[in-house]
Amino acid sequence: MFSLATVSALCVIVLTLVWSSKQTKRKGLPLPPGPRPLPLLGNAHQINTSQPWLTYAAWGKQYGGIVYSRLLGQDYIIINDENIVKTLLDQRGAIYSDRPVIATYMNKMCGIDFNTSFLPYGDLWRAHRKIFHQTLREDKAALYHDLYLRKAHDFVQNLINFPGDLETHAETLTASLIMAVTYGYETQIRDDPFVNRVQGLVDIVLQTITPALSALLTGLPFFERLPEWFPGAAFKRRSRLCRDLSAEVVERPFQYVIEQMAKEIAPQSMVSDFHRNAIAKGEGDQDRVLKEVAATVYVGGFKTTSSNLHSFLLAMVLYPEVQQRAQAEIDAVIGDDRLPNFDDRAALPYVEAICREVLRWSPAAPLSVPHATSNDDTFNGYYIPKGATVILNAWGIAHNEAVYPDPFHFKPERHFTADGQLKDDSLSNNLFFGSGRRICPGRFFAERSMWAAIVSVLSSIRIEKARGPDGKEIEVRPDFTTGMVIYPKPFQCSVTSRSATKEKLLRGKVTA
């Protein structure tokens, strides 16, 4: 009779042989190059689980722009080259627009499977994107210019009055803009009930849906059936709370708009406009999709946009010469008797370059949102299997020394040509808004609101290192959090007004 040890050894041998055969039966083509995986475990032991983009970037240097990895039985294709991203995700969107199955499960577990960004590629996703196109396309986003500026002026005043709470100010600005555009709702300065709910939801999601947990559930799916009390199953408890908050985030703001419309006092917003038009066309059954799209705008844009603004403030503290050059450009165009507006944008190329550099220097979503292949494909003689998880390593692309020399340095000048002209790139089509058919549908809103905030800050205030009781500057380090979305760790700074006239204009809510 075989001993337990013998049976276990035979099982391991059989599984190893099966696994090895899968690696060689690839339609006669090799997989993209990558690190040598272990049987069953794959490359899981080699990955920095808190900052996997660092591992992927290192693999890119060793193996090239496209890398194959295997994690607990799942195929991963990691892209570290922008040209390959454009070739695969943009030009072959029919193959590279799905989402990984495990990601779909985890989103459902947390109650955020309504999010357009996470939907499988199919009819429901198309219905979502149709609403986005009708409500947040480029010409629609331009209708809110006055709103972007008004909220940006509030942001500057908050920075002047309370310079020690930068993250909160960035989140307040983002939330107030999104709620105004999406629901026609004016948020409270602090402790707004709608904002508190989405803040709680996003925090729990970022704690729960981590690359490490994704890999674990991919290779060991039985973990999803563990009871909440089981050691290591804290994600089950968090996900239950997440589902409750998610239901409130989807339903309550939407019902607020419906109640306002019934009273005929609802202001213009994405929800009220689309709902009114749908009823006029006899399409009132679209409420479910509409409320999910609206919640996607809120949840999806909340942390990423505020992260970009927070990173901008950090960069201004660390690179005073950049701030000074931008302010000189603004002063030359605007003068001291008014505040900048969108009519000035074309005349402020260095400010535009700062916006681009913020996205590059610290991509809010360093690994974007994973794609998945819906069919087999080949690229440059390599085989890419159906069902593979495709990772766009935005952080690795942004910090590629061959493309961006001295990549950790905040340098807006890199976005100009040799003759001093701003490069012909559109901020709204920036790689860091995603790529292909899954590119961020709210990018026109996001880039305009970011520009308004950045130009308003640079025009009106000076951001510098804070000084301690001894009068010496308090050093600031460019440290960032980890997770699906990253943002600067808390740092101190000094905020002072540059102009008494502009401060009066800010407080008077003047936007001209």
Short mmCIF file of C-alpha atoms in Angstrom, two decimals:
data_model
loop_
_atom_site.label_atom_id
_atom_site.label_comp_id
_atom_site.label_asym_id
_atom_site.label_seq_id
_atom_site.Cartn_x
_atom_site.Cartn_y
_atom_site.Cartn_z
CA MET A 1 0.00 0.00 0.00
CA PHE A 2 1.28 3.43 -0.93
CA SER A 3 2.08 5.79 1.89
CA LEU A 4 0.54 9.26 2.06
CA ALA A 5 3.92 10.77 1.23
CA THR A 6 4.22 8.58 -1.90
CA VAL A 7 0.73 9.50 -3.10
CA SER A 8 1.45 13.17 -2.50
CA ALA A 9 4.70 12.92 -4.43
CA LEU A 10 2.95 11.19 -7.34
CA CYS A 11 0.28 13.90 -7.39
CA VAL A 12 2.91 16.59 -7.53
CA ILE A 13 4.69 14.79 -10.40
CA VAL A 14 1.45 14.37 -12.37
CA LEU A 15 0.45 18.00 -11.84
CA THR A 16 3.92 19.13 -12.82
CA LEU A 17 3.79 17.10 -16.04
CA VAL A 18 0.36 18.47 -16.88
CA TRP A 19 1.54 22.00 -16.16
CA SER A 20 4.69 21.50 -18.24
CA SER A 21 2.70 20.16 -21.18
CA LYS A 22 0.54 23.26 -21.12
CA GLN A 23 3.63 25.39 -21.45
CA THR A 24 4.74 23.65 -24.66
CA LYS A 25 1.38 23.17 -26.45
CA ARG A 26 1.04 26.73 -27.69
CA LYS A 27 0.18 26.27 -31.39
CA GLY A 28 3.83 25.88 -32.20
CA LEU A 29 4.69 29.41 -31.09
CA PRO A 30 6.56 30.43 -27.95
CA LEU A 31 5.01 32.53 -25.25
CA PRO A 32 6.53 35.99 -24.73
CA PRO A 33 9.78 35.88 -22.72
CA GLY A 34 9.61 36.09 -18.97
CA PRO A 35 10.98 34.80 -15.68
CA ARG A 36 11.16 31.05 -15.21
CA PRO A 37 8.11 29.94 -13.20
CA LEU A 38 7.93 27.22 -10.60
CA PRO A 39 5.44 24.37 -11.08
CA LEU A 40 1.99 25.29 -9.75
CA LEU A 41 3.22 28.39 -7.92
CA GLY A 42 4.39 30.10 -11.09
CA ASN A 43 6.13 33.42 -10.49
CA ALA A 44 4.12 34.39 -7.41
CA HIS A 45 7.17 34.12 -5.16
CA GLN A 46 9.09 36.66 -7.25
CA ILE A 47 6.60 39.53 -7.14
CA ASN A 48 6.68 42.52 -4.82
CA THR A 49 3.08 42.16 -3.64
CA SER A 50 2.81 45.70 -2.28
CA GLN A 51 4.31 47.34 -5.39
CA PRO A 52 4.05 44.78 -8.20
CA TRP A 53 4.68 47.48 -10.83
CA LEU A 54 8.29 47.61 -9.65
CA THR A 55 8.71 43.89 -10.32
CA TYR A 56 7.02 44.17 -13.71
CA ALA A 57 9.22 47.14 -14.66
CA ALA A 58 12.35 45.17 -13.71
CA TRP A 59 11.13 42.25 -15.83
CA GLY A 60 10.59 44.69 -18.70
CA LYS A 61 14.22 45.76 -18.54
CA GLN A 62 15.34 42.13 -18.60
CA TYR A 63 12.90 40.56 -21.06
CA GLY A 64 11.52 43.41 -23.17
CA GLY A 65 8.32 45.38 -23.64
CA ILE A 66 6.01 42.37 -23.43
CA VAL A 67 6.52 39.78 -20.69
CA TYR A 68 4.83 36.48 -19.89
CA SER A 69 4.26 35.44 -16.29
CA ARG A 70 2.24 32.72 -14.63
CA LEU A 71 0.62 33.12 -11.22
CA LEU A 72 -1.00 30.12 -9.58
CA GLY A 73 -2.25 28.70 -12.86
CA GLN A 74 -3.23 31.97 -14.55
CA ASP A 75 -1.53 33.41 -17.65
CA TYR A 76 -0.38 37.02 -17.33
CA ILE A 77 0.81 39.26 -20.15
CA ILE A 78 2.59 42.36 -18.83
CA ILE A 79 3.13 45.31 -21.18
CA ASN A 80 5.88 47.80 -20.37
CA ASP A 81 5.99 49.56 -23.75
CA GLU A 82 3.58 52.26 -24.94
CA ASN A 83 3.88 51.24 -28.62
CA ILE A 84 2.86 47.68 -27.76
CA VAL A 85 -0.07 49.03 -25.77
CA LYS A 86 -1.25 50.93 -28.84
CA THR A 87 -0.78 47.93 -31.12
CA LEU A 88 -2.64 45.45 -28.93
CA LEU A 89 -5.17 47.41 -26.89
CA ASP A 90 -5.95 50.14 -29.42
CA GLN A 91 -5.68 48.33 -32.76
CA ARG A 92 -6.95 44.92 -31.60
CA GLY A 93 -9.64 46.08 -29.23
CA ALA A 94 -11.98 43.22 -30.13
CA ILE A 95 -9.53 40.79 -28.48
CA TYR A 96 -8.15 42.91 -25.60
CA SER A 97 -11.25 44.58 -24.12
CA ASP A 98 -12.53 41.96 -21.67
CA ARG A 99 -11.90 41.78 -17.92
CA PRO A 100 -10.32 38.87 -15.99
CA VAL A 101 -12.81 36.40 -14.53
CA ILE A 102 -11.30 36.62 -11.05
CA ALA A 103 -11.59 40.42 -11.13
CA THR A 104 -15.27 40.05 -12.01
CA TYR A 105 -15.77 37.76 -9.02
CA MET A 106 -13.96 40.08 -6.61
CA ASN A 107 -15.91 43.10 -7.81
CA LYS A 108 -19.16 41.20 -7.26
CA MET A 109 -17.95 40.11 -3.84
CA CYS A 110 -17.49 43.78 -2.91
CA GLY A 111 -20.71 44.93 -4.56
CA ILE A 112 -18.94 47.14 -7.10
CA ASP A 113 -19.63 44.98 -10.14
CA PHE A 114 -21.94 47.78 -11.35
CA ASN A 115 -18.81 49.83 -12.19
CA THR A 116 -18.49 50.32 -15.95
CA SER A 117 -14.72 49.89 -15.72
CA PHE A 118 -15.10 46.38 -14.32
CA LEU A 119 -17.90 45.03 -16.52
CA PRO A 120 -17.16 42.13 -18.89
CA TYR A 121 -17.00 43.16 -22.53
CA GLY A 122 -20.55 42.77 -23.80
CA ASP A 123 -24.00 44.31 -24.22
CA LEU A 124 -24.31 45.75 -20.70
CA TRP A 125 -20.91 47.41 -21.02
CA ARG A 126 -21.99 48.91 -24.38
CA ALA A 127 -25.19 50.25 -22.79
CA HIS A 128 -23.07 51.93 -20.10
CA ARG A 129 -20.66 53.44 -22.61
CA LYS A 130 -23.57 54.78 -24.67
CA ILE A 131 -24.74 56.85 -21.70
CA PHE A 132 -21.19 58.05 -21.06
CA HIS A 133 -20.87 59.13 -24.67
CA GLN A 134 -24.14 61.04 -24.56
CA THR A 135 -23.44 62.79 -21.26
CA LEU A 136 -19.67 63.21 -20.78
CA ARG A 137 -18.22 63.41 -24.29
CA GLU A 138 -15.83 66.24 -25.07
CA ASP A 139 -18.38 68.87 -26.10
CA LYS A 140 -20.55 68.10 -23.06
CA ALA A 141 -17.58 68.37 -20.69
CA ALA A 142 -16.88 71.86 -22.08
CA LEU A 143 -20.30 73.06 -20.85
CA TYR A 144 -19.06 72.89 -17.26
CA HIS A 145 -16.07 75.24 -17.57
CA ASP A 146 -17.54 77.80 -15.16
CA LEU A 147 -18.23 75.05 -12.63
CA TYR A 148 -14.64 73.71 -12.85
CA LEU A 149 -13.28 77.19 -12.16
CA ARG A 150 -15.71 77.98 -9.35
CA LYS A 151 -14.82 74.75 -7.54
CA ALA A 152 -11.11 75.32 -8.22
CA HIS A 153 -11.35 78.72 -6.54
CA ASP A 154 -12.94 77.07 -3.49
CA PHE A 155 -10.03 74.61 -3.51
CA VAL A 156 -7.47 77.43 -3.43
CA GLN A 157 -9.26 79.13 -0.55
CA ASN A 158 -9.24 75.88 1.41
CA LEU A 159 -5.50 75.56 0.82
CA ILE A 160 -4.94 79.10 2.12
CA ASN A 161 -7.16 78.66 5.16
CA PHE A 162 -6.18 75.09 6.11
CA PRO A 163 -2.80 74.19 4.52
CA GLY A 164 -2.34 71.16 6.77
CA ASP A 165 -5.09 69.06 5.20
CA LEU A 166 -4.08 68.73 1.56
CA GLU A 167 -5.55 65.29 0.88
CA THR A 168 -8.94 66.30 2.26
CA HIS A 169 -8.99 69.46 0.12
CA ALA A 170 -8.17 67.48 -3.03
CA GLU A 171 -10.89 64.95 -2.24
CA THR A 172 -13.40 67.69 -1.40
CA LEU A 173 -12.78 69.37 -4.75
CA THR A 174 -13.11 66.11 -6.66
CA ALA A 175 -16.23 65.04 -4.82
CA SER A 176 -17.93 68.40 -5.16
CA LEU A 177 -17.26 68.50 -8.92
CA ILE A 178 -18.43 64.96 -9.53
CA MET A 179 -21.57 65.38 -7.45
CA ALA A 180 -22.42 68.66 -9.19
CA VAL A 181 -21.91 67.33 -12.72
CA THR A 182 -23.44 63.91 -12.11
CA TYR A 183 -26.32 64.67 -9.73
CA GLY A 184 -26.63 68.47 -9.60
CA TYR A 185 -25.84 68.25 -5.89
CA GLU A 186 -23.85 70.86 -3.97
CA THR A 187 -21.75 69.14 -1.34
CA GLN A 188 -21.13 70.43 2.15
CA ILE A 189 -17.63 71.71 2.90
CA ARG A 190 -17.10 68.95 5.47
CA ASP A 191 -18.91 65.79 6.59
CA ASP A 192 -21.21 65.58 3.61
CA PRO A 193 -23.23 62.32 3.91
CA PHE A 194 -22.85 61.37 0.23
CA VAL A 195 -19.12 62.10 0.25
CA ASN A 196 -18.59 60.17 3.48
CA ARG A 197 -20.26 57.10 1.98
CA VAL A 198 -18.19 57.04 -1.17
CA GLN A 199 -15.02 57.75 0.85
CA GLY A 200 -15.78 54.76 3.05
CA LEU A 201 -16.54 52.59 0.04
CA VAL A 202 -13.37 53.49 -1.83
CA ASP A 203 -11.21 52.97 1.26
CA ILE A 204 -12.60 49.48 1.84
CA VAL A 205 -12.30 48.54 -1.83
CA LEU A 206 -8.65 49.60 -1.91
CA GLN A 207 -7.97 47.54 1.23
CA THR A 208 -9.79 44.49 -0.08
CA ILE A 209 -9.07 44.19 -3.79
CA THR A 210 -5.31 43.89 -3.83
CA PRO A 211 -3.00 42.21 -6.36
CA ALA A 212 -1.99 39.69 -3.70
CA LEU A 213 -5.59 38.66 -2.97
CA SER A 214 -6.37 38.47 -6.70
CA ALA A 215 -3.49 36.06 -7.22
CA LEU A 216 -4.52 33.99 -4.20
CA LEU A 217 -8.13 33.60 -5.33
CA THR A 218 -7.01 32.84 -8.88
CA GLY A 219 -4.88 29.91 -7.83
CA LEU A 220 -6.84 28.78 -4.77
CA PRO A 221 -10.49 29.63 -5.52
CA PHE A 222 -11.77 27.63 -2.54
CA PHE A 223 -10.64 30.57 -0.35
CA GLU A 224 -13.71 32.46 -1.51
CA ARG A 225 -15.87 29.93 0.36
CA LEU A 226 -14.13 30.39 3.70
CA PRO A 227 -16.34 31.65 6.55
CA GLU A 228 -15.72 35.18 7.81
CA TRP A 229 -14.34 33.97 11.13
CA PHE A 230 -11.63 31.82 9.48
CA PRO A 231 -8.04 33.11 9.97
CA GLY A 232 -6.98 35.06 6.90
CA ALA A 233 -10.57 35.67 5.76
CA ALA A 234 -10.78 39.30 6.88
CA PHE A 235 -11.47 40.19 3.24
CA LYS A 236 -14.85 38.45 3.59
CA ARG A 237 -15.84 40.74 6.46
CA ARG A 238 -14.68 43.84 4.62
CA SER A 239 -16.47 42.79 1.45
CA ARG A 240 -19.80 42.43 3.32
CA LEU A 241 -19.50 46.00 4.63
CA CYS A 242 -18.43 47.08 1.16
CA ARG A 243 -21.60 45.63 -0.40
CA ASP A 244 -23.80 47.57 2.04
CA LEU A 245 -22.03 50.86 1.30
CA SER A 246 -22.06 50.17 -2.42
CA ALA A 247 -25.84 49.78 -2.46
CA GLU A 248 -26.20 53.16 -0.75
CA VAL A 249 -23.75 54.87 -3.13
CA VAL A 250 -25.69 53.60 -6.14
CA GLU A 251 -29.20 54.30 -4.87
CA ARG A 252 -29.26 57.36 -2.61
CA PRO A 253 -27.80 60.09 -4.86
CA PHE A 254 -29.94 58.84 -7.74
CA GLN A 255 -33.10 58.97 -5.64
CA TYR A 256 -32.13 62.49 -4.56
CA VAL A 257 -32.24 63.59 -8.22
CA ILE A 258 -35.57 61.84 -8.85
CA GLU A 259 -37.08 63.61 -5.81
CA GLN A 260 -35.72 66.97 -7.00
CA MET A 261 -37.16 66.37 -10.47
CA ALA A 262 -40.56 65.54 -8.99
CA LYS A 263 -40.49 68.93 -7.25
CA GLU A 264 -39.31 70.54 -10.52
CA ILE A 265 -36.25 72.00 -8.80
CA ALA A 266 -33.55 69.67 -10.13
CA PRO A 267 -30.62 71.59 -11.67
CA GLN A 268 -28.90 70.45 -14.85
CA SER A 269 -26.89 67.26 -14.33
CA MET A 270 -25.94 64.08 -16.11
CA VAL A 271 -28.68 62.10 -14.36
CA SER A 272 -31.51 64.63 -14.68
CA ASP A 273 -30.75 65.37 -18.35
CA PHE A 274 -30.54 61.74 -19.42
CA HIS A 275 -33.53 60.67 -17.31
CA ARG A 276 -35.68 63.48 -18.74
CA ASN A 277 -34.66 62.64 -22.32
CA ALA A 278 -35.23 58.92 -21.78
CA ILE A 279 -38.77 59.54 -20.53
CA ALA A 280 -39.47 61.83 -23.49
CA LYS A 281 -38.37 59.05 -25.85
CA GLY A 282 -40.35 56.39 -23.97
CA GLU A 283 -37.15 54.76 -22.67
CA GLY A 284 -37.78 55.05 -18.94
CA ASP A 285 -36.57 51.51 -18.32
CA GLN A 286 -32.94 52.67 -18.45
CA ASP A 287 -32.90 53.85 -14.83
CA ARG A 288 -30.93 50.84 -13.63
CA VAL A 289 -28.14 51.40 -16.15
CA LEU A 290 -28.21 55.17 -15.57
CA LYS A 291 -27.80 54.88 -11.80
CA GLU A 292 -24.90 52.44 -12.28
CA VAL A 293 -23.17 54.76 -14.75
CA ALA A 294 -23.64 57.73 -12.40
CA ALA A 295 -22.18 55.78 -9.47
CA THR A 296 -19.26 54.73 -11.70
CA VAL A 297 -18.43 58.40 -12.34
CA TYR A 298 -18.48 59.05 -8.62
CA VAL A 299 -16.57 56.00 -7.40
CA GLY A 300 -14.18 55.76 -10.35
CA GLY A 301 -13.13 59.40 -10.44
CA PHE A 302 -13.05 60.15 -6.73
CA LYS A 303 -9.64 58.81 -5.73
CA THR A 304 -7.80 59.01 -9.05
CA THR A 305 -8.52 62.69 -9.70
CA SER A 306 -7.78 63.70 -6.11
CA SER A 307 -4.55 61.68 -6.29
CA ASN A 308 -3.42 63.70 -9.32
CA LEU A 309 -4.07 66.99 -7.52
CA HIS A 310 -2.31 65.79 -4.37
CA SER A 311 0.71 64.75 -6.47
CA PHE A 312 0.75 68.16 -8.14
CA LEU A 313 0.95 69.90 -4.75
CA LEU A 314 3.80 67.62 -3.70
CA ALA A 315 5.68 68.35 -6.95
CA MET A 316 5.36 72.09 -6.41
CA VAL A 317 6.92 71.77 -2.94
CA LEU A 318 9.77 69.65 -4.26
CA TYR A 319 10.43 71.62 -7.46
CA PRO A 320 10.08 75.37 -6.72
CA GLU A 321 11.78 76.25 -10.03
CA VAL A 322 8.91 74.59 -11.91
CA GLN A 323 6.36 76.56 -9.89
CA GLN A 324 8.22 79.83 -10.52
CA ARG A 325 8.42 79.29 -14.28
CA ALA A 326 4.71 78.47 -14.48
CA GLN A 327 3.78 81.52 -12.44
CA ALA A 328 5.90 83.75 -14.66
CA GLU A 329 4.09 82.38 -17.72
CA ILE A 330 0.68 82.97 -16.12
CA ASP A 331 1.57 86.49 -14.97
CA ALA A 332 2.74 87.42 -18.46
CA VAL A 333 -0.56 86.28 -20.00
CA ILE A 334 -3.07 87.15 -17.26
CA GLY A 335 -1.63 90.06 -15.31
CA ASP A 336 -2.83 90.81 -11.79
CA ASP A 337 -6.34 92.09 -12.37
CA ARG A 338 -8.14 88.82 -13.14
CA LEU A 339 -8.04 85.05 -12.70
CA PRO A 340 -7.20 82.60 -15.52
CA ASN A 341 -9.99 80.89 -17.45
CA PHE A 342 -10.25 78.36 -20.26
CA ASP A 343 -9.80 81.02 -22.93
CA ASP A 344 -6.21 81.33 -21.67
CA ARG A 345 -5.38 77.64 -21.95
CA ALA A 346 -3.73 77.71 -25.38
CA ALA A 347 -1.48 80.58 -24.26
CA LEU A 348 -0.15 78.63 -21.25
CA PRO A 349 1.84 75.72 -22.70
CA TYR A 350 4.05 75.27 -19.64
CA VAL A 351 0.98 74.83 -17.41
CA GLU A 352 -0.25 72.24 -19.91
CA ALA A 353 3.12 70.48 -19.67
CA ILE A 354 2.80 70.42 -15.87
CA CYS A 355 -0.57 68.66 -16.18
CA ARG A 356 0.99 66.01 -18.43
CA GLU A 357 3.95 65.58 -16.12
CA VAL A 358 1.70 65.08 -13.09
CA LEU A 359 0.09 62.09 -14.85
CA ARG A 360 3.48 60.68 -15.83
CA TRP A 361 5.41 61.32 -12.62
CA SER A 362 2.94 59.54 -10.37
CA PRO A 363 0.27 57.56 -12.26
CA ALA A 364 -2.72 57.37 -9.93
CA ALA A 365 -3.48 53.80 -11.05
CA PRO A 366 0.01 52.33 -11.60
CA LEU A 367 -1.32 49.13 -13.20
CA SER A 368 -4.45 50.67 -14.71
CA VAL A 369 -7.36 48.18 -14.72
CA PRO A 370 -6.42 44.68 -16.00
CA HIS A 371 -7.66 43.61 -19.42
CA ALA A 372 -8.25 40.02 -20.56
CA THR A 373 -7.98 38.37 -23.95
CA SER A 374 -11.25 37.03 -25.38
CA ASN A 375 -9.43 34.99 -28.08
CA ASP A 376 -5.99 33.60 -28.85
CA ASP A 377 -3.64 36.06 -30.53
CA THR A 378 -0.10 36.31 -31.85
CA PHE A 379 2.30 39.25 -31.63
CA ASN A 380 5.85 39.47 -32.99
CA GLY A 381 6.00 35.68 -33.26
CA TYR A 382 4.70 35.11 -29.72
CA TYR A 383 1.54 33.30 -28.73
CA ILE A 384 -0.90 35.11 -26.42
CA PRO A 385 -3.51 32.71 -25.04
CA LYS A 386 -7.22 33.32 -24.69
CA GLY A 387 -8.22 34.22 -21.13
CA ALA A 388 -4.85 35.74 -20.24
CA THR A 389 -4.84 38.68 -17.86
CA VAL A 390 -3.20 41.65 -19.62
CA ILE A 391 -1.50 44.17 -17.36
CA LEU A 392 -0.74 47.66 -18.64
CA ASN A 393 2.15 48.68 -16.41
CA ALA A 394 1.49 52.42 -16.54
CA TRP A 395 4.07 53.06 -13.82
CA GLY A 396 6.75 51.12 -15.70
CA ILE A 397 5.99 52.92 -18.97
CA ALA A 398 6.08 56.30 -17.21
CA HIS A 399 9.46 55.55 -15.63
CA ASN A 400 11.19 54.03 -18.64
CA GLU A 401 14.59 55.77 -18.75
CA ALA A 402 14.90 55.21 -22.51
CA VAL A 403 11.77 57.29 -23.12
CA TYR A 404 11.86 59.61 -20.10
CA PRO A 405 15.46 60.29 -19.01
CA ASP A 406 15.79 60.84 -15.27
CA PRO A 407 12.20 59.55 -14.84
CA PHE A 408 11.89 60.22 -11.11
CA HIS A 409 12.52 63.94 -11.66
CA PHE A 410 9.45 66.14 -12.19
CA LYS A 411 10.37 67.84 -15.45
CA PRO A 412 7.60 69.45 -17.56
CA GLU A 413 10.24 70.44 -20.15
CA ARG A 414 10.27 66.83 -21.37
CA HIS A 415 6.89 67.48 -23.01
CA PHE A 416 8.32 70.09 -25.41
CA THR A 417 10.06 69.52 -28.73
CA ALA A 418 13.66 70.58 -29.33
CA ASP A 419 12.48 73.89 -30.78
CA GLY A 420 10.42 74.70 -27.68
CA GLN A 421 6.96 73.73 -28.95
CA LEU A 422 4.57 71.68 -26.83
CA LYS A 423 4.45 68.16 -28.23
CA ASP A 424 1.38 67.27 -30.25
CA ASP A 425 -0.26 65.09 -27.62
CA SER A 426 -3.79 65.44 -26.29
CA LEU A 427 -4.04 65.39 -22.52
CA SER A 428 -7.41 63.63 -22.69
CA ASN A 429 -5.87 60.79 -24.75
CA ASN A 430 -2.97 60.37 -22.35
CA LEU A 431 -2.01 56.75 -21.78
CA PHE A 432 -2.61 57.19 -18.06
CA PHE A 433 -6.36 57.46 -18.70
CA GLY A 434 -6.20 53.90 -20.02
CA SER A 435 -6.15 52.64 -23.58
CA GLY A 436 -8.23 50.98 -26.26
CA ARG A 437 -11.97 50.53 -26.01
CA ARG A 438 -11.74 50.63 -22.21
CA ILE A 439 -10.17 54.10 -22.07
CA CYS A 440 -11.61 56.20 -19.22
CA PRO A 441 -14.93 57.62 -20.50
CA GLY A 442 -14.76 60.50 -18.01
CA ARG A 443 -11.32 61.65 -19.14
CA PHE A 444 -12.57 64.91 -20.72
CA PHE A 445 -14.15 65.87 -17.40
CA ALA A 446 -11.07 64.78 -15.44
CA GLU A 447 -8.47 66.64 -17.49
CA ARG A 448 -10.47 69.88 -17.59
CA SER A 449 -11.11 69.87 -13.87
CA MET A 450 -7.43 69.11 -13.22
CA TRP A 451 -6.29 71.97 -15.48
CA ALA A 452 -8.68 74.41 -13.79
CA ALA A 453 -7.40 73.47 -10.34
CA ILE A 454 -3.71 73.59 -11.31
CA VAL A 455 -3.86 76.92 -13.13
CA SER A 456 -5.91 78.46 -10.30
CA VAL A 457 -3.39 77.32 -7.68
CA LEU A 458 -0.38 78.55 -9.66
CA SER A 459 -2.00 81.89 -10.39
CA SER A 460 -3.01 82.68 -6.83
CA ILE A 461 -0.73 81.07 -4.24
CA ARG A 462 2.81 80.02 -3.52
CA ILE A 463 3.46 76.52 -2.14
CA GLU A 464 6.72 75.98 -0.30
CA LYS A 465 8.32 73.77 2.31
CA ALA A 466 7.08 74.46 5.82
CA ARG A 467 9.52 75.63 8.48
CA GLY A 468 9.92 74.21 11.96
CA PRO A 469 10.18 76.17 15.25
CA ASP A 470 13.91 76.59 14.57
CA GLY A 471 13.18 78.34 11.29
CA LYS A 472 14.67 75.56 9.19
CA GLU A 473 12.80 73.99 6.28
CA ILE A 474 11.07 70.69 7.02
CA GLU A 475 12.30 68.16 4.48
CA VAL A 476 9.74 66.49 2.23
CA ARG A 477 10.20 63.15 0.54
CA PRO A 478 8.28 61.92 -2.52
CA ASP A 479 6.75 58.93 -0.74
CA PHE A 480 3.55 57.33 -2.02
CA THR A 481 1.05 54.81 -0.74
CA THR A 482 0.55 51.44 -2.45
CA GLY A 483 -2.49 49.68 -3.85
CA MET A 484 -4.77 49.92 -6.87
CA VAL A 485 -4.65 53.73 -6.56
CA ILE A 486 -1.62 55.50 -5.08
CA TYR A 487 -1.27 59.01 -3.68
CA PRO A 488 1.34 60.95 -1.70
CA LYS A 489 1.81 60.18 1.96
CA PRO A 490 1.08 63.17 4.24
CA PHE A 491 3.60 66.01 4.04
CA GLN A 492 3.81 69.53 5.42
CA CYS A 493 3.93 72.69 3.35
CA SER A 494 3.48 76.44 3.58
CA VAL A 495 0.78 78.19 1.52
CA THR A 496 0.84 81.97 0.98
CA SER A 497 -1.17 84.26 -1.27
CA ARG A 498 0.73 85.72 -4.25
CA SER A 499 -1.62 88.64 -4.84
CA ALA A 500 -4.05 90.54 -2.64
CA THR A 501 -6.10 91.36 -5.74
CA LYS A 502 -6.43 87.74 -6.80
CA GLU A 503 -7.27 86.65 -3.27
CA LYS A 504 -10.16 89.14 -3.29
CA LEU A 505 -11.28 87.80 -6.67
CA LEU A 506 -11.19 84.25 -5.30
CA ARG A 507 -13.27 85.13 -2.27
CA GLY A 508 -15.70 87.05 -4.46
CA LYS A 509 -16.17 83.95 -6.66
CA VAL A 510 -15.17 85.99 -9.73
CA THR A 511 -14.33 83.72 -12.69
CA ALA A 512 -13.85 86.28 -15.45
#
